[in-house]
């Protein structure tokens, strides 16, 4: 089955700096890669996603890049703010046409004011 | 729209007791999922359903059963609870675009149920 590895497990940045979280996946047939944000005590919520036919996608201060050859994708947050502090999960579907998701173990991001 | 709701929010069980967690969604979504979240382990899929009356096993199904008798509800049962089932349980649902690839759909999560088994 699909295996998703996520690094780092914790990340601290100064407010205004950039943060990068990286994930690798094992199934070359995967074609959908969402990122979820989970604030403390809250439910996970989708913040951005990318399909395998796209190399990069941006939404204001967040962006995701995908390298299909290397089977890795990354989340980039620029100009970080204290409200970006949360746990971020990457995920991948185990093959095209599959609605299931395999999640990484999460990255706890702390933005220091 | 309430979205995805879960009942109860908290529960403490003794080893060997049984219980059912209820998930309800009012978005007319076809797909529903049950995950467990443990510290440092991310979200792991327990069971899922692709429609009313159908269920399938996920990554960690042992010790759990599910039922989807109505499209809007997805029940997770623990027949004989064990301390290893202490976790936060999240239900999620997603819709189908009706296109050739159902992969591209956002999963909407419920608020979670914190379960402790003593």
Short mmCIF file of C-alpha atoms in Angstrom, two decimals:
data_model
loop_
_atom_site.label_atom_id
_atom_site.label_comp_id
_atom_site.label_asym_id
_atom_site.label_seq_id
_atom_site.Cartn_x
_atom_site.Cartn_y
_atom_site.Cartn_z
CA UNK A 1 0.00 0.00 0.00
CA UNK A 2 0.84 3.66 -0.14
CA UNK A 3 3.44 4.96 2.33
CA UNK A 4 3.77 8.68 3.02
CA UNK A 5 6.71 10.05 4.96
CA UNK A 6 6.74 13.62 6.27
CA UNK A 7 9.63 15.76 7.54
CA UNK A 8 10.37 17.46 9.81
CA UNK A 9 8.16 16.36 12.70
CA UNK A 10 8.58 19.74 14.40
CA UNK A 11 9.53 23.12 12.96
CA UNK A 12 10.03 26.48 14.66
CA UNK A 13 10.36 29.69 12.68
CA UNK A 14 10.44 33.38 13.46
CA UNK A 15 7.39 35.37 12.46
CA UNK A 16 7.86 36.64 8.91
CA UNK A 17 10.21 33.82 7.88
CA UNK A 18 9.31 31.01 5.50
CA UNK A 19 8.50 27.42 6.44
CA UNK A 20 8.91 24.33 4.27
CA UNK A 21 7.50 20.88 4.97
CA UNK A 22 8.43 17.93 2.78
CA UNK A 23 6.70 14.63 2.02
CA UNK A 24 7.58 11.59 -0.02
CA UNK A 25 5.20 8.93 -1.29
CA UNK A 26 5.74 5.39 -2.50
CA UNK A 27 2.99 4.64 -5.06
CA UNK A 28 3.90 6.04 -8.47
CA UNK A 29 0.21 5.79 -9.44
CA UNK A 30 -0.84 8.38 -6.82
CA UNK A 31 -2.29 11.46 -8.46
CA UNK A 32 -3.77 13.61 -5.69
CA UNK A 33 -1.83 15.31 -2.88
CA UNK A 34 -3.73 17.42 -0.34
CA UNK A 35 -2.43 19.28 2.71
CA UNK A 36 -4.47 19.61 5.89
CA UNK A 37 -4.00 22.00 8.80
CA UNK A 38 -5.06 21.07 12.31
CA UNK A 39 -5.11 23.71 15.00
CA UNK A 40 -4.87 22.60 18.62
CA UNK A 41 -8.04 20.78 19.67
CA UNK A 42 -9.68 21.30 16.29
CA UNK A 43 -10.48 19.17 13.28
CA UNK A 44 -8.16 18.88 10.24
CA UNK A 45 -9.07 21.22 7.39
CA UNK A 46 -7.88 21.25 3.80
CA UNK A 47 -5.65 24.22 2.99
CA UNK A 48 -4.34 23.35 -0.47
CA UNK A 49 -4.09 20.40 -2.81
CA UNK A 50 -2.35 19.52 -6.05
CA UNK A 51 -2.96 17.02 -8.81
CA UNK A 52 -0.26 15.05 -10.54
CA UNK A 53 -0.64 16.95 -13.82
CA UNK A 54 0.45 20.19 -12.11
CA UNK A 55 3.94 21.01 -10.81
CA UNK A 56 3.09 23.94 -8.55
CA UNK A 57 0.05 25.62 -7.06
CA UNK A 58 -0.19 28.83 -5.04
CA UNK A 59 -2.83 30.35 -2.82
CA UNK A 60 -1.74 33.64 -1.27
CA UNK A 61 1.03 32.82 1.21
CA UNK A 62 0.96 29.05 0.74
CA UNK A 63 2.21 26.99 -2.17
CA UNK A 64 2.69 23.33 -2.94
CA UNK A 65 5.21 21.85 -5.34
CA UNK A 66 5.23 18.34 -6.76
CA UNK A 67 8.11 16.34 -8.25
CA UNK A 68 6.60 13.17 -9.73
CA UNK A 69 9.93 11.74 -10.80
CA UNK A 70 11.31 11.90 -7.28
CA UNK A 71 7.90 11.17 -5.73
CA UNK A 72 7.98 14.06 -3.33
CA UNK A 73 5.90 17.16 -2.68
CA UNK A 74 6.38 20.13 -0.42
CA UNK A 75 4.35 22.80 1.36
CA UNK A 76 5.78 26.32 1.42
CA UNK A 77 4.44 29.03 3.73
CA UNK A 78 5.85 32.51 3.27
CA UNK A 79 5.68 35.48 5.65
CA UNK A 80 4.61 33.23 8.50
CA UNK A 81 2.24 34.58 11.13
CA UNK A 82 1.42 33.32 14.65
CA UNK A 83 -1.91 31.99 13.37
CA UNK A 84 0.02 29.62 11.10
CA UNK A 85 1.04 27.68 14.22
CA UNK A 86 -0.61 24.26 13.89
CA UNK A 87 0.03 20.67 12.87
CA UNK A 88 0.20 20.16 9.12
CA UNK A 89 -0.48 16.82 7.43
CA UNK A 90 0.35 15.82 3.91
CA UNK A 91 -1.55 13.01 2.22
CA UNK A 92 -1.65 11.02 -0.98
CA UNK A 93 -4.23 8.79 -2.58
CA UNK A 94 -3.13 5.17 -3.10
CA UNK A 95 -3.46 5.26 -6.86
CA UNK A 96 -5.50 7.05 -9.46
CA UNK A 97 -9.23 6.66 -8.95
CA UNK A 98 -8.91 5.99 -5.23
CA UNK A 99 -10.80 8.31 -2.88
CA UNK A 100 -8.93 7.06 0.16
CA UNK A 101 -6.03 9.04 1.56
CA UNK A 102 -2.85 7.94 3.31
CA UNK A 103 -1.61 10.65 5.68
CA UNK A 104 1.87 11.55 6.81
CA UNK A 105 2.56 11.68 10.53
CA UNK A 106 2.34 15.44 10.72
CA UNK A 107 4.58 18.46 11.30
CA UNK A 108 4.05 20.71 14.28
CA UNK A 109 4.82 24.25 13.15
CA UNK A 110 5.46 26.91 15.76
CA UNK A 111 5.72 30.54 14.64
CA UNK A 112 7.56 32.61 17.22
CA UNK A 113 6.40 36.24 17.45
CA UNK B 1 -25.56 23.31 7.37
CA UNK B 2 -24.05 21.51 10.35
CA UNK B 3 -21.48 19.75 8.14
CA UNK B 4 -20.06 16.65 9.82
CA UNK B 5 -21.03 16.01 13.42
CA UNK B 6 -19.91 13.32 15.86
CA UNK B 7 -21.48 11.91 19.00
CA UNK B 8 -20.27 11.75 21.74
CA UNK B 9 -17.44 14.27 22.15
CA UNK B 10 -15.81 12.42 25.04
CA UNK B 11 -16.15 8.94 26.49
CA UNK B 12 -14.38 6.84 29.10
CA UNK B 13 -14.77 3.07 28.91
CA UNK B 14 -13.53 0.16 30.93
CA UNK B 15 -11.69 -2.68 29.21
CA UNK B 16 -14.19 -5.07 27.67
CA UNK B 17 -17.06 -2.60 27.39
CA UNK B 18 -18.68 -1.84 24.09
CA UNK B 19 -19.79 1.41 22.50
CA UNK B 20 -20.86 2.99 19.24
CA UNK B 21 -19.66 6.29 17.82
CA UNK B 22 -22.06 8.11 15.54
CA UNK B 23 -21.09 10.26 12.59
CA UNK B 24 -23.65 12.29 10.68
CA UNK B 25 -23.29 14.54 7.64
CA UNK B 26 -25.84 16.77 5.97
CA UNK B 27 -23.93 17.43 2.74
CA UNK B 28 -25.28 14.44 0.81
CA UNK B 29 -21.76 13.01 0.50
CA UNK B 30 -21.29 9.53 -0.91
CA UNK B 31 -18.05 8.69 0.83
CA UNK B 32 -17.50 8.47 4.56
CA UNK B 33 -14.45 7.52 6.62
CA UNK B 34 -13.39 6.73 10.17
CA UNK B 35 -9.85 7.63 11.30
CA UNK B 36 -8.01 7.38 14.54
CA UNK B 37 -5.39 9.93 15.57
CA UNK B 38 -2.64 9.03 18.00
CA UNK B 39 0.29 11.25 19.01
CA UNK B 40 3.03 11.12 16.39
CA UNK B 41 1.06 8.72 14.19
CA UNK B 42 -0.96 11.03 12.00
CA UNK B 43 -4.42 9.99 10.85
CA UNK B 44 -4.92 6.30 10.17
CA UNK B 45 -7.92 4.97 8.27
CA UNK B 46 -10.00 2.41 10.16
CA UNK B 47 -12.93 1.74 7.81
CA UNK B 48 -14.61 3.60 5.00
CA UNK B 49 -17.81 3.52 2.98
CA UNK B 50 -18.47 4.37 -0.64
CA UNK B 51 -22.24 4.48 -0.27
CA UNK B 52 -25.26 3.38 1.70
CA UNK B 53 -24.99 -0.29 2.64
CA UNK B 54 -21.32 -0.67 1.68
CA UNK B 55 -18.24 -0.65 3.90
CA UNK B 56 -14.60 -1.63 3.54
CA UNK B 57 -11.52 -2.06 5.71
CA UNK B 58 -8.83 0.56 5.95
CA UNK B 59 -5.33 0.44 7.35
CA UNK B 60 -6.18 -0.44 11.01
CA UNK B 61 -9.58 -2.24 11.09
CA UNK B 62 -8.98 -4.82 13.82
CA UNK B 63 -11.25 -4.45 16.85
CA UNK B 64 -13.75 -2.19 15.05
CA UNK B 65 -16.92 -2.70 13.06
CA UNK B 66 -18.92 -0.20 11.02
CA UNK B 67 -22.32 0.18 9.45
CA UNK B 68 -23.85 2.59 6.93
CA UNK B 69 -27.57 1.93 6.94
CA UNK B 70 -28.41 5.49 5.90
CA UNK B 71 -26.42 7.67 3.51
CA UNK B 72 -26.01 10.44 6.07
CA UNK B 73 -24.83 8.25 8.96
CA UNK B 74 -21.73 6.16 9.54
CA UNK B 75 -21.41 4.22 12.80
CA UNK B 76 -18.20 2.91 14.35
CA UNK B 77 -18.51 0.13 16.91
CA UNK B 78 -16.10 -1.23 19.47
CA UNK B 79 -17.35 -4.63 20.65
CA UNK B 80 -14.80 -5.18 23.44
CA UNK B 81 -12.74 -2.09 24.12
CA UNK B 82 -9.02 -2.37 24.85
CA UNK B 83 -6.59 0.24 26.23
CA UNK B 84 -4.85 0.26 22.81
CA UNK B 85 -8.03 1.82 21.41
CA UNK B 86 -7.56 4.95 23.49
CA UNK B 87 -7.41 7.62 20.82
CA UNK B 88 -9.13 10.54 19.18
CA UNK B 89 -11.53 9.35 16.50
CA UNK B 90 -12.39 11.49 13.50
CA UNK B 91 -15.11 10.91 10.99
CA UNK B 92 -14.89 12.49 7.54
CA UNK B 93 -16.97 12.63 4.41
CA UNK B 94 -16.36 13.56 0.79
CA UNK B 95 -18.35 13.85 -2.39
CA UNK B 96 -18.00 12.50 -5.86
CA UNK B 97 -17.76 14.88 -8.77
CA UNK B 98 -19.31 12.18 -10.89
CA UNK B 99 -16.35 12.39 -13.24
CA UNK B 100 -13.94 9.64 -14.22
CA UNK B 101 -11.66 10.10 -11.22
CA UNK B 102 -13.14 10.32 -7.70
CA UNK B 103 -9.74 11.06 -6.21
CA UNK B 104 -9.98 14.82 -6.42
CA UNK B 105 -12.28 15.51 -3.52
CA UNK B 106 -11.85 17.31 -0.23
CA UNK B 107 -12.53 15.34 2.92
CA UNK B 108 -14.56 17.25 5.50
CA UNK B 109 -13.84 16.22 9.06
CA UNK B 110 -16.02 16.09 12.14
CA UNK B 111 -14.93 17.61 15.48
CA UNK B 112 -13.63 14.32 16.85
CA UNK B 113 -14.41 11.99 19.76
CA UNK B 114 -11.86 11.57 22.51
CA UNK B 115 -12.05 7.99 23.81
CA UNK B 116 -10.20 6.68 26.83
CA UNK B 117 -10.20 2.98 27.66
CA UNK B 118 -9.09 2.14 31.19
#
